Coordinates of C-alpha atoms and ligand atoms in Angstrom, one line a residue:
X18 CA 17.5 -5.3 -2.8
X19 CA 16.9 -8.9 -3.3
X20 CA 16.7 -9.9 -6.5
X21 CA 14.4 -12.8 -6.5
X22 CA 12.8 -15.1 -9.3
X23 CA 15.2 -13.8 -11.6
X24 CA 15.1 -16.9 -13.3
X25 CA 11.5 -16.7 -14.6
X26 CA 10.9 -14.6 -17.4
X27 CA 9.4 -10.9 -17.0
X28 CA 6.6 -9.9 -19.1
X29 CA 4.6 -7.4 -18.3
X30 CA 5.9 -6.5 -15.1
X31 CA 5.2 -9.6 -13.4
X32 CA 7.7 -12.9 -13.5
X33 CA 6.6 -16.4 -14.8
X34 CA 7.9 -19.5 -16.0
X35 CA 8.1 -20.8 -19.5
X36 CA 4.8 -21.8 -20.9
X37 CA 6.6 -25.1 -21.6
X38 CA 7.8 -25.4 -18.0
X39 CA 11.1 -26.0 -19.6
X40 CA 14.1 -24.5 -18.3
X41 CA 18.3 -24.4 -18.8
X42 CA 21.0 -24.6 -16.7
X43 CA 23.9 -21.7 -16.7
X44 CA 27.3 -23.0 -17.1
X45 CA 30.0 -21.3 -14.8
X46 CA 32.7 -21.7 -17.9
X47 CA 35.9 -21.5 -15.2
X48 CA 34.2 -25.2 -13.9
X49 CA 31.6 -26.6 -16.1
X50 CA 29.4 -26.3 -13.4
X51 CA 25.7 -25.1 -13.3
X52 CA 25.3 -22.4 -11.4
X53 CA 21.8 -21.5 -12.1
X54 CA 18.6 -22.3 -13.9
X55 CA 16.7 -20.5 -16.0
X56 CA 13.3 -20.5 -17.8
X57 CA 12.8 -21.4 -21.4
X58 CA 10.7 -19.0 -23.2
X59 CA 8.9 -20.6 -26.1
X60 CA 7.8 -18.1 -29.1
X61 CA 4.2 -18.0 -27.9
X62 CA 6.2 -16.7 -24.1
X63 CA 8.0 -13.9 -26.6
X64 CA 5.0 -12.8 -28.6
X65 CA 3.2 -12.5 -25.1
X66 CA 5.8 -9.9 -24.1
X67 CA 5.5 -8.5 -27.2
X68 CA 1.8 -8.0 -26.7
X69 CA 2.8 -6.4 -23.6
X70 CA 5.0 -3.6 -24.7
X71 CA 3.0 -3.2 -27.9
X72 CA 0.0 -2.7 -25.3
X73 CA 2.2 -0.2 -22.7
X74 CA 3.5 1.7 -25.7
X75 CA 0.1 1.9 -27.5
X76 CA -2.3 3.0 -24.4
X77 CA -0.4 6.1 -23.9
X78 CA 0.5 6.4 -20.1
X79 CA 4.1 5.8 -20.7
X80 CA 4.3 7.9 -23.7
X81 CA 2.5 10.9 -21.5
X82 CA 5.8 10.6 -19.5
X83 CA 8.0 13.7 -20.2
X84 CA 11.9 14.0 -21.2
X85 CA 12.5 15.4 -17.7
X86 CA 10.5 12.0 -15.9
X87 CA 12.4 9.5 -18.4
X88 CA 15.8 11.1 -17.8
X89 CA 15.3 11.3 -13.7
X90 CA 13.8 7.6 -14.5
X91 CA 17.6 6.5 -15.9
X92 CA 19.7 8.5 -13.1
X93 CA 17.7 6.6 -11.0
X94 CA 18.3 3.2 -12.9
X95 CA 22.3 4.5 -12.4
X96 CA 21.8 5.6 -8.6
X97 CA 20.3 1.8 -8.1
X98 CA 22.9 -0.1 -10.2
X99 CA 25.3 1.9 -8.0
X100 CA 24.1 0.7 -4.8
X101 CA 24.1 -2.7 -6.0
X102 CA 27.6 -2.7 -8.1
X103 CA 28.8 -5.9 -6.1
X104 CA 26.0 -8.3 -6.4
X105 CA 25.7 -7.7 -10.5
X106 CA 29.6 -7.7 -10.8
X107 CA 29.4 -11.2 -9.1
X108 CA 26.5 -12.3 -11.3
X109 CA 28.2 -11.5 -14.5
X110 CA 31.5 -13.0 -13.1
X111 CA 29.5 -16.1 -12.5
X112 CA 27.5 -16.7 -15.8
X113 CA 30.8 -15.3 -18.1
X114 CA 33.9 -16.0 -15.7
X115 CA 35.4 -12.9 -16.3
X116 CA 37.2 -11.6 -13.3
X117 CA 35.4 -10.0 -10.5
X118 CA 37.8 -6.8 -11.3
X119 CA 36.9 -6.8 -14.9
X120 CA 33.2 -7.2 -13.8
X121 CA 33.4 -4.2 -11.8
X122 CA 34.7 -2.0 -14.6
X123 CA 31.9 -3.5 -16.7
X124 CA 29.3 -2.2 -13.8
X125 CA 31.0 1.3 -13.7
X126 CA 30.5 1.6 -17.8
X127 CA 26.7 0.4 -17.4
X128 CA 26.3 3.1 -15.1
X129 CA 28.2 6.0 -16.8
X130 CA 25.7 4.9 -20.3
X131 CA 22.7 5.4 -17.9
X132 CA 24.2 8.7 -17.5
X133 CA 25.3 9.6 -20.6
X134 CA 21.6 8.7 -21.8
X135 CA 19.9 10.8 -19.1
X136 CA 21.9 14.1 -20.1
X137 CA 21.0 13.4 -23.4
X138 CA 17.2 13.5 -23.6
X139 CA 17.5 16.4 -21.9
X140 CA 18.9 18.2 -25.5
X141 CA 16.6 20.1 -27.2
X142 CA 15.3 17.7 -29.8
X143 CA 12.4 19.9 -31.8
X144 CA 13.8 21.8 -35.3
X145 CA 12.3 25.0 -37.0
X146 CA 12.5 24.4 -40.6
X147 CA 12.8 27.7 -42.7
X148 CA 10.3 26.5 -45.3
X149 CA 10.9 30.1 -47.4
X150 CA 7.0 30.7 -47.2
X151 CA 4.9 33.1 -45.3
X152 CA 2.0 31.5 -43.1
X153 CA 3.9 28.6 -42.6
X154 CA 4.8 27.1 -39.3
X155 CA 7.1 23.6 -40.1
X156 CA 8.8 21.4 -37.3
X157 CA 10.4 18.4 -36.5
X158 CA 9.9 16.7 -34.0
X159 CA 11.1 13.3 -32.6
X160 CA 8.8 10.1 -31.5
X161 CA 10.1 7.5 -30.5
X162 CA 10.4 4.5 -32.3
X163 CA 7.8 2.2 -30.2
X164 CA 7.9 -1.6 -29.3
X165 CA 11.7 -2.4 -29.8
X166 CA 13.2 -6.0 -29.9
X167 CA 16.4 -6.6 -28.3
X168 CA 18.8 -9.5 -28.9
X169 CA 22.3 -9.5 -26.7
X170 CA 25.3 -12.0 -26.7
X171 CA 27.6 -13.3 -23.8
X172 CA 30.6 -11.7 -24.1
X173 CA 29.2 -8.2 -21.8
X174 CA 25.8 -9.0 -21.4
X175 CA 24.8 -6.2 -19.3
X176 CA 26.7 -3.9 -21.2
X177 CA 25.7 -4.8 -24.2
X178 CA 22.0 -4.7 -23.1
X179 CA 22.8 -1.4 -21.7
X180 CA 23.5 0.1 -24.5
X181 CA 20.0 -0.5 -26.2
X182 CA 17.8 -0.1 -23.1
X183 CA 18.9 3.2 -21.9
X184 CA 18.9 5.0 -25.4
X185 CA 15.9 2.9 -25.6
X186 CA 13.9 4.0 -22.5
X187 CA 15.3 7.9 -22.9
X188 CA 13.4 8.0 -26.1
X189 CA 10.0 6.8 -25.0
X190 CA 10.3 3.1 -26.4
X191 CA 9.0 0.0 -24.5
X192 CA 11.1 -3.4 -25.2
X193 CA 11.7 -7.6 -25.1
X194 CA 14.9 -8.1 -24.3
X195 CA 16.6 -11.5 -25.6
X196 CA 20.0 -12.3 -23.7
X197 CA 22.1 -14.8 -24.2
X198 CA 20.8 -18.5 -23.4
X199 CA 24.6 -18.8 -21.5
X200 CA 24.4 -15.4 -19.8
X201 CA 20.2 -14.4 -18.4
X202 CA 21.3 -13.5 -15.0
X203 CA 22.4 -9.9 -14.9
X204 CA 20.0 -8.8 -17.5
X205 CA 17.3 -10.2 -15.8
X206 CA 18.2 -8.1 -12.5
X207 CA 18.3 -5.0 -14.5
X208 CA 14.3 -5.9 -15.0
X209 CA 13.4 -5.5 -11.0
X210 CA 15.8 -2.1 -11.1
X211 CA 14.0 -1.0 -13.8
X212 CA 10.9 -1.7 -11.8
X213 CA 12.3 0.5 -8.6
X214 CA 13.2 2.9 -10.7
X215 CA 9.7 3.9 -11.7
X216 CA 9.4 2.1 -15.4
X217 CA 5.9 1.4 -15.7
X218 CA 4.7 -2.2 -16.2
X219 CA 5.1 -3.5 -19.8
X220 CA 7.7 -1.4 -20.9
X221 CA 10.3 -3.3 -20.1
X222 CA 10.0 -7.1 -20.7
X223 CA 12.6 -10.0 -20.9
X224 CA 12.2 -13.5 -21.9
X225 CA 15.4 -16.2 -22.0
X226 CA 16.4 -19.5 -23.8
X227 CA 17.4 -20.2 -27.4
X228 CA 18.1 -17.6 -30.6
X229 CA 15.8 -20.0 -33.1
X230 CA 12.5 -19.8 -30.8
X231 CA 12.2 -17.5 -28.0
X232 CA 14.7 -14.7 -30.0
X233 CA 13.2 -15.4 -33.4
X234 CA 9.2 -13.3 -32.9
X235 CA 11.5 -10.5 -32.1
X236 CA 12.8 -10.2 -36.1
X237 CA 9.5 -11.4 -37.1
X238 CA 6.3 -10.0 -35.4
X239 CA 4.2 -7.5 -37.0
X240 CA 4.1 -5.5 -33.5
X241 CA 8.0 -5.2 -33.3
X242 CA 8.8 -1.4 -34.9
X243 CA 12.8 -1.9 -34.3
X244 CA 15.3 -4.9 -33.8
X245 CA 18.4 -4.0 -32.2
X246 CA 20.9 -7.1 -32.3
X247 CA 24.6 -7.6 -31.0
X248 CA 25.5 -10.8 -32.4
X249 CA 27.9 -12.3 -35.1
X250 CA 27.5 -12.6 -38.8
X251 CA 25.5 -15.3 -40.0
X252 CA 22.9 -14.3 -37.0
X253 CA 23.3 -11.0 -37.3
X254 CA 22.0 -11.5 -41.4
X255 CA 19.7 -13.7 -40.6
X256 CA 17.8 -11.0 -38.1
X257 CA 18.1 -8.3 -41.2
X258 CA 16.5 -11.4 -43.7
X259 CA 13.7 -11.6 -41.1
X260 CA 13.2 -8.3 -40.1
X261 CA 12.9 -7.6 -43.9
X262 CA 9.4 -9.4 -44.2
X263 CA 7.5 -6.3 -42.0
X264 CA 9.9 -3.4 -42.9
X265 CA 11.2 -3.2 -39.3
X266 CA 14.0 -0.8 -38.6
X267 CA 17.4 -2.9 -38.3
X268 CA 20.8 -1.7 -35.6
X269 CA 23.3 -4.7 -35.6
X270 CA 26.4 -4.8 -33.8
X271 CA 28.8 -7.2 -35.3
X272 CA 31.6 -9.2 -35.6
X273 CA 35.2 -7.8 -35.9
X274 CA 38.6 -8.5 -37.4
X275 CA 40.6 -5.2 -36.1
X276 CA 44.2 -4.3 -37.2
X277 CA 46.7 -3.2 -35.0
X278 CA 49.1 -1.7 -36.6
X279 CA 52.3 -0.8 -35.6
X280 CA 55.0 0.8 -37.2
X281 CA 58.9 1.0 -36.8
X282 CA 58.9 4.5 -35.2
X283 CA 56.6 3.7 -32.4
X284 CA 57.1 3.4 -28.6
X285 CA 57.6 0.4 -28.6
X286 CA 57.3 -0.4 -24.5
X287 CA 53.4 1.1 -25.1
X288 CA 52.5 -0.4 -28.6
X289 CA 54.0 -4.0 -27.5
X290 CA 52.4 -4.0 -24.1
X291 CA 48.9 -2.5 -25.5
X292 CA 49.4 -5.6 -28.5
X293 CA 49.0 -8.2 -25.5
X294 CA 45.9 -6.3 -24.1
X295 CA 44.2 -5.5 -27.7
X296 CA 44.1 -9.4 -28.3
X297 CA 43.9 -11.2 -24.6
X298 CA 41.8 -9.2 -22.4
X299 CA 38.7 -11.2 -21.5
X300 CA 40.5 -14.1 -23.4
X301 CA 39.6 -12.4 -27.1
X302 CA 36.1 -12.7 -26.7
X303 CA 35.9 -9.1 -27.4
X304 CA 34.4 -7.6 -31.1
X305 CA 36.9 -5.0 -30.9
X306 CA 40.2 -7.1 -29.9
X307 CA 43.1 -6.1 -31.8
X308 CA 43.2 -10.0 -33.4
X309 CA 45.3 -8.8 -36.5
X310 CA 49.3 -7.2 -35.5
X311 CA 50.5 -5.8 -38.6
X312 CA 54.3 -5.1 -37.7
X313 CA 56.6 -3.4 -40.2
X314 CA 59.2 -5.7 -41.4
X315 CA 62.1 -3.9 -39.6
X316 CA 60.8 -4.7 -36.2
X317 CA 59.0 -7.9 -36.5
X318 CA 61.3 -9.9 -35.0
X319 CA 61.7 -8.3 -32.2
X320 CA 57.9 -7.1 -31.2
X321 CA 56.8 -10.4 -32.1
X322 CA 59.6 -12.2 -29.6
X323 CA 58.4 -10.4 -27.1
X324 CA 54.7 -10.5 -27.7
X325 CA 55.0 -14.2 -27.6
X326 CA 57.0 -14.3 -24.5
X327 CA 54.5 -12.6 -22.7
X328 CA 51.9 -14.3 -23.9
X329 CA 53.3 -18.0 -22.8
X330 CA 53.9 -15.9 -19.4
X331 CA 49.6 -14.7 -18.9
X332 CA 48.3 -16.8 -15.8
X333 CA 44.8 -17.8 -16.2
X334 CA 42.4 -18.6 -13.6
X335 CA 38.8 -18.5 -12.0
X336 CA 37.5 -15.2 -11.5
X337 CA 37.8 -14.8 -7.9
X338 CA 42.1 -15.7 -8.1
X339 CA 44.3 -13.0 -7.4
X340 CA 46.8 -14.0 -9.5
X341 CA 44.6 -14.9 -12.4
X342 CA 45.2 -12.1 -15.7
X343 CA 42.2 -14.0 -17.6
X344 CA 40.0 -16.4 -17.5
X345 CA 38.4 -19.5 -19.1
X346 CA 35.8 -19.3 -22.8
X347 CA 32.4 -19.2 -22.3
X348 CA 31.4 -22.5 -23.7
X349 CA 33.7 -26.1 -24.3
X350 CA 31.8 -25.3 -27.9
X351 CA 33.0 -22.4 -28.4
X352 CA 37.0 -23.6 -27.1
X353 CA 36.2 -26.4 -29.9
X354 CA 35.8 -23.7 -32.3
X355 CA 38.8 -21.7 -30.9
X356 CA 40.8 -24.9 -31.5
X357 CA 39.5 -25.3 -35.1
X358 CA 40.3 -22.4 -36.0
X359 CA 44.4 -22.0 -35.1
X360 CA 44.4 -25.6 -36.6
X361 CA 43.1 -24.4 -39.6
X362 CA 45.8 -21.3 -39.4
X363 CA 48.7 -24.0 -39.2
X364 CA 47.5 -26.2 -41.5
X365 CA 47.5 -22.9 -44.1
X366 CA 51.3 -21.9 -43.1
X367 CA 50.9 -20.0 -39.7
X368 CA 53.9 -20.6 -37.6
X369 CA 52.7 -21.1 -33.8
X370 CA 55.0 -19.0 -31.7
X371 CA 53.1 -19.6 -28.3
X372 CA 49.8 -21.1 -26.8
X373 CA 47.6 -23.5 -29.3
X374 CA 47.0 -25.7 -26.2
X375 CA 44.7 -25.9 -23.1
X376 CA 46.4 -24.9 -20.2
X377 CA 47.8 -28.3 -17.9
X378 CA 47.5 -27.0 -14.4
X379 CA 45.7 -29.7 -12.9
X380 CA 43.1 -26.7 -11.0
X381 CA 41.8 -25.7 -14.5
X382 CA 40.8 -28.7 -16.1
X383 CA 37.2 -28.8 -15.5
X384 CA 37.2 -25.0 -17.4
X385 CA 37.1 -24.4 -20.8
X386 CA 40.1 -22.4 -21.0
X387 CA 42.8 -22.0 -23.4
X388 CA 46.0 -20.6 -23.8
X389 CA 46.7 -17.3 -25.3
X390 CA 48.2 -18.1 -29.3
X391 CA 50.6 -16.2 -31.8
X392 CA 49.9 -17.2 -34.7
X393 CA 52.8 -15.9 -36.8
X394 CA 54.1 -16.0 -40.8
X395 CA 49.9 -15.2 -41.6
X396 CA 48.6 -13.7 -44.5
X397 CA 44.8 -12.2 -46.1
X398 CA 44.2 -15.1 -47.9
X399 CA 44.5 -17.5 -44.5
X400 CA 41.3 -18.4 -42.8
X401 CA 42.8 -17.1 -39.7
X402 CA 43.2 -13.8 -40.9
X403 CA 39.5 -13.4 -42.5
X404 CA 37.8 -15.1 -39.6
X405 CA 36.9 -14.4 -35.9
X406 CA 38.4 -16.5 -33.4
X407 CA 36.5 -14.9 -31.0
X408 CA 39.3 -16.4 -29.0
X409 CA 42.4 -15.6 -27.3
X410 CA 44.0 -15.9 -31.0
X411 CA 47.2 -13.0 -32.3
X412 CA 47.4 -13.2 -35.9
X413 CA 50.4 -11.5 -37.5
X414 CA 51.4 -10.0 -40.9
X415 CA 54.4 -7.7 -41.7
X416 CA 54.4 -4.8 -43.8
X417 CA 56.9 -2.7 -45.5
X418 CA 55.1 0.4 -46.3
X419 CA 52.1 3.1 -44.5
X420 CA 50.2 1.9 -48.0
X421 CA 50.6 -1.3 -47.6
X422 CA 49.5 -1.6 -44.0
X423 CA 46.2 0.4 -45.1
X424 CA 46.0 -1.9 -47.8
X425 CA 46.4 -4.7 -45.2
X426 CA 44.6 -3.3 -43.0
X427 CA 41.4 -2.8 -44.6
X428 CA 41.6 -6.3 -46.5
X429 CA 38.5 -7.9 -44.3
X430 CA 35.0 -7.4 -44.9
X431 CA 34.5 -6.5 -41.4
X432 CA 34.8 -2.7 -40.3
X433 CA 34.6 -2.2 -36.7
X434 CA 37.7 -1.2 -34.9
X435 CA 41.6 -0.8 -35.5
X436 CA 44.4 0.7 -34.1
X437 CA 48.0 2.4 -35.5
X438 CA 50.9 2.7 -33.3
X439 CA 53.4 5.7 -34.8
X440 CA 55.4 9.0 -32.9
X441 CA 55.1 10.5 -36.5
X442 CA 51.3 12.8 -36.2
X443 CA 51.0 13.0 -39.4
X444 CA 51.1 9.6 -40.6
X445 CA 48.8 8.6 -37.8
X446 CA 46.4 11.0 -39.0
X447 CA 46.7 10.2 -42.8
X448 CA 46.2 6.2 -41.8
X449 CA 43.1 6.8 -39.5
X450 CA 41.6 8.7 -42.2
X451 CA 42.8 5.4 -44.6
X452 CA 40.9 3.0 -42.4
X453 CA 37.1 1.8 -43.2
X454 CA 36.6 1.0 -39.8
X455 CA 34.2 2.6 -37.0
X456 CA 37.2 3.1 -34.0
X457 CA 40.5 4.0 -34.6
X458 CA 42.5 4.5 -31.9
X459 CA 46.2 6.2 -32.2
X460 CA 48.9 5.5 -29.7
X461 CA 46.1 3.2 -27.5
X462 CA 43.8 0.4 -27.8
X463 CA 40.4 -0.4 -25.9
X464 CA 39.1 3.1 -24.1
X465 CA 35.5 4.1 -25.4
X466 CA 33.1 6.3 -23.5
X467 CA 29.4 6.5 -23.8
X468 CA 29.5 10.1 -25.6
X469 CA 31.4 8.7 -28.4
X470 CA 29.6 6.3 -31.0
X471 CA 30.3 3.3 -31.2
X472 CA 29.6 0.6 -34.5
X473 CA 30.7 -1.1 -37.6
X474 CA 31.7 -0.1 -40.8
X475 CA 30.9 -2.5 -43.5
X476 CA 29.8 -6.4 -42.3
X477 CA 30.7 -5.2 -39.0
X478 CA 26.9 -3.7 -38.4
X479 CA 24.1 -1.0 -39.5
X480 CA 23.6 1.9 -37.4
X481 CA 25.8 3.0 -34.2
X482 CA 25.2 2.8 -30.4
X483 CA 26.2 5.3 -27.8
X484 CA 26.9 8.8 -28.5
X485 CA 24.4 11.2 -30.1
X486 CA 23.5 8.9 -32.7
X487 CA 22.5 5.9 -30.4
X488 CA 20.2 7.8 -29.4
X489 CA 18.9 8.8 -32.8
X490 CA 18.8 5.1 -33.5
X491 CA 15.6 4.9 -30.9
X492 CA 13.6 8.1 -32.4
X493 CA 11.4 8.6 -35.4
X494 CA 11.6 11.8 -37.1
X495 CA 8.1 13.6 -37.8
X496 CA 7.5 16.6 -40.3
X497 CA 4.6 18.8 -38.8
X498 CA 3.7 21.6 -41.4
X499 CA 1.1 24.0 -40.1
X500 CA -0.7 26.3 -42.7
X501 CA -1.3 29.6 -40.7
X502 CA -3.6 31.0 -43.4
X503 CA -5.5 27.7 -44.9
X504 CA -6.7 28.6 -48.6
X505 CA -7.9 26.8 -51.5
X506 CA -4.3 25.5 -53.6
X507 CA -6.9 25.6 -56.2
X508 CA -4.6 22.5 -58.5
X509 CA -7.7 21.1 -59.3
X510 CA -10.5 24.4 -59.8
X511 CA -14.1 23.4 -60.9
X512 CA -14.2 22.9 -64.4
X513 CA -16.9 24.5 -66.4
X514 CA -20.7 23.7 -65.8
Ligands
LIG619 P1 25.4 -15.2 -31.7 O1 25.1 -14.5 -33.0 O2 25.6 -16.6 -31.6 O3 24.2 -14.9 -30.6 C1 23.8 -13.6 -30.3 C2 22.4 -13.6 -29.8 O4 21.5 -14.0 -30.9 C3 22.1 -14.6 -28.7 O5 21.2 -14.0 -27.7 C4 21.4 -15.7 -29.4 O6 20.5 -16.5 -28.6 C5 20.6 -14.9 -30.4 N1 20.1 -15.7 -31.6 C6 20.6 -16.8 -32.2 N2 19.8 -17.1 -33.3 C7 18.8 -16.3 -33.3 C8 17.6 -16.1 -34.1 N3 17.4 -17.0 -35.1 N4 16.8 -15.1 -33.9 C9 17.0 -14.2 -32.9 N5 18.0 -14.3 -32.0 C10 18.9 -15.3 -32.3 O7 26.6 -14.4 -31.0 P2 27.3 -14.7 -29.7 O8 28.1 -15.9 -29.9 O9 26.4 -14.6 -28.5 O10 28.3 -13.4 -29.5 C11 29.5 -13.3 -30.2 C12 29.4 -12.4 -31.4 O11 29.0 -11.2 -31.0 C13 30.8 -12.2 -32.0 O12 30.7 -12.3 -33.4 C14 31.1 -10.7 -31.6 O13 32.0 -10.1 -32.5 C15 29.7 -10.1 -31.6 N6 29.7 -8.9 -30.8 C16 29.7 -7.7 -31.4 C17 29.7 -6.5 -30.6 C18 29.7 -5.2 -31.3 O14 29.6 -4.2 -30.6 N7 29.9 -5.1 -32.6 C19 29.7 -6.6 -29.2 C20 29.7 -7.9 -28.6 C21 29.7 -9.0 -29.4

């Protein structure tokens, strides 16, 4: 397929440019080059494509479509993402710079949540409820939602975009999808796929350009029922403060500060080895990244020796070089604030054990990439361990006890992801039970699947994507009591003449 015009906005199953006529230029972060440019939506372009999944939700033809049509619908969607795998891995390589390879497992996760969505629609979704009285039939049944407001970030853009348009379409919704001003492309391909795959016009709409006017109708407009957001913090509260004015239902997916804990006893090859990937893969611009090591105090020295050896050894490059383990930020901003932020750590007492610079080779100079950092001697009350880096940032603490790494461990106001690394069962079990976060892994770091929920504990989010309970985030439950035998209740009988 050709994907044309992807850089106009899709409403109602047509593309067009910005009412403004304004557009932005995509930044390929490995060069500081623009590689494409998009269409500025204004808020008047938003509440347009609002109008028009309000208006396909409302008039009933895609809501006539059955569980069976929606679910062939999203193996379709899957069927079409697999025939074009290579030309949205090399999209999302180009507007993130993540490697082509990393891309490609990004695309083969898209398509397995298409999947995992179109199995499960297919569950039997109605409820008898045993109301204890005769002539009584009761039910619930699902609806879903209706017009749903999407808001995505950089980091995966398709994936994370995936995860609230398949549940999304499997339960009857129609959407506006918001990407990321530095990352349109991919979503916006998903729109003519969504097309060939036999969505009807309106239900799937996507408009582009910046948070404060073409994102903000989405948390505001009487017409939105739901906004689903994957963002950080202060964004993510100021959707929920918004969002508050009309009662609109509220999923966010945010920030992280994830433990990895790893005690004396572990395999220590595995735990060290996992460490580097927990925190560096796709430079730490990950929500889940294992940015905190806690190390008990009998093996610091050693596992944090060698975790800083490696990571003065990770080769960085564009996304399309071989030799390249990572790859370059998304923004210089966002390096700025990367930069800022291990400054900050040493100014506090963090002793810099590798990285804290920009690379020198002459080839990556024009990227905003930056070394891999391990920041070491770090404690809860430093900046560095409370805050996202977002970046390719290693804090560590020791720990001398399985209470005190808990203690540790939980010490954020995030709650999204952590990690203990033990051969002793039992105290892996007794600290993931500890943990007030929404993933722990035990011996690993990283998998997830689509049939396994996925979200935040604490500041980290409301509500969960993927699993059963994604899916639940897209439906409305409705109480249908049927009196078999109508009678008067007589509660209020004629009085007397
Ligand atoms: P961000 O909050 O800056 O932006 C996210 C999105 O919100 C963008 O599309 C942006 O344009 C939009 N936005 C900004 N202001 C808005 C407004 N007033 N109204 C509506 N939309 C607005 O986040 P980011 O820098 O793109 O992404 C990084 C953050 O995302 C990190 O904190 C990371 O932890 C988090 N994240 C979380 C998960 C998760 O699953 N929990 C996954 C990926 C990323």
């Amino acid at each position: 397929m050709a994907y044309e015009k992807i850089e106009q906005l899709f409403i109602n199953g047509a593309r067009r440019p910005g009412s403004a006529g304004e557009t932005r230029d995509v930044i390929h972060p490995a060069t500081g080059k623009s590689v494409a440019t998009f269409c500025e939506a204004t808020s008047d372009d938003t509440i347009a494509a609002i109008t028009a999944a309000r208006t396909a939700f409302d008039n009933g033809h895609w809501r006539s479509f059955s569980a069976e049509q929606r679910s062939k619908i999203l193996e379709r969607v899957a069927d079409i993402l697999t025939r074009d795998k290579d030309l949205f891995a090399e999209a999302e390589s180009r507007d993130t710079a993540k490697r082509i390879v990393e891309a490609h497992y990004d695309m083969d996760d898209i398509i397995s949540v298409f999947r995992h969505f179109a199995k499960e629609v297919l569950k039997p979704h109605v409820r008898e409820v045993n109301t204890g009285r005769e002539n009584v039939h009761s039910k619930i049944v699902v609806e879903p939602v209706g017009v749903v407001g999407m808001i995505t970030p950089w980091n995966y853009p398709l994936l994370q975009a995936s995860w609230k348009i398949a549940p999304a379409i499997a339960a009857g919704c129609t959407f506006v999808i918001k990407p990321s001003e530095l990352t349109p492309s991919t979503t916006s391909m998903l729109m003519e796929v969504l097309s060939e795959a036999g969505i009807p016009d309106g239900v799937a709409n996507a408009v582009y350009g910046a948070g404060a006017t073409a994102g903000e109708p989405l948390s505001t407009h009487p017409d939105v029922d739901m906004v689903s957001f994957t963002g950080g913090l202060t964004t993510g509260k100021h959707v929920m403060a918004s969002a508050a004015q009309t009662v609109k239902k509220v999923a966010l997916e945010l920030g992280g500060k994830n433990p990895n804990i790893i005690f004396a006893d572990a395999d220590m090859d595995a735990a060290i080895d996992n460490a580097l990937t927990a925190v560096f893969l796709h430079s730490g611009q990950v929500c889940s990244a294992g940015a905190r090591l806690l190390v008990e105090r009998s093996v610091h020295d050693n596992v944090v020796d060698e975790i800083a050896r490696r990571a003065d050894n990770i080769v960085l490059g564009s996304s399309h070089d071989d030799k390249a383990q990572t790859g370059a930020l998304i923004s210089a901003g966002h390096r700025d604030k990367v930069e800022a932020y291990v400054a900050a750590g040493i100014a506090e007492g963090a002793v810099l054990r590798a990285g804290g610079i920009r690379p020198t080779e002459p080839e990556l100079a024009d990227g905003f990439f930056f070394r891999p950092t391990v920041l070491d001697n770090c404690n809860t009350t430093m900046s560095c361990v409370q805050d996202e880096s977002f970046g390719p940032v290693l804090t560590v603490e020791v720990f001398d006890t399985e209470e005190e790494a808990v203690r540790l461990g939980n010490d954020t106001i995030f709650g999204l992801a952590g990690a203990v690394w033990t051969t002793d069962d039992d105290k892996a079990a007794r600290v993931a039970a500890a943990l007030r976060h929404g993933t722990i892994w035990i011996n690993d770091y990283h998998p997830y699947v689509a049939q396994a929920e996925w979200g935040g504990f604490k500041q980290s989010g409301v509500g969960r994507e993927l699993g059963e309970a994604g899916f639940a985030e897209y439906l409305e439950h409705k109480h249908i009591w049927h009196n078999l035998k109508p009678a008067p209740s007589e509660w209020f009988p004629e009085g007397p003449e």
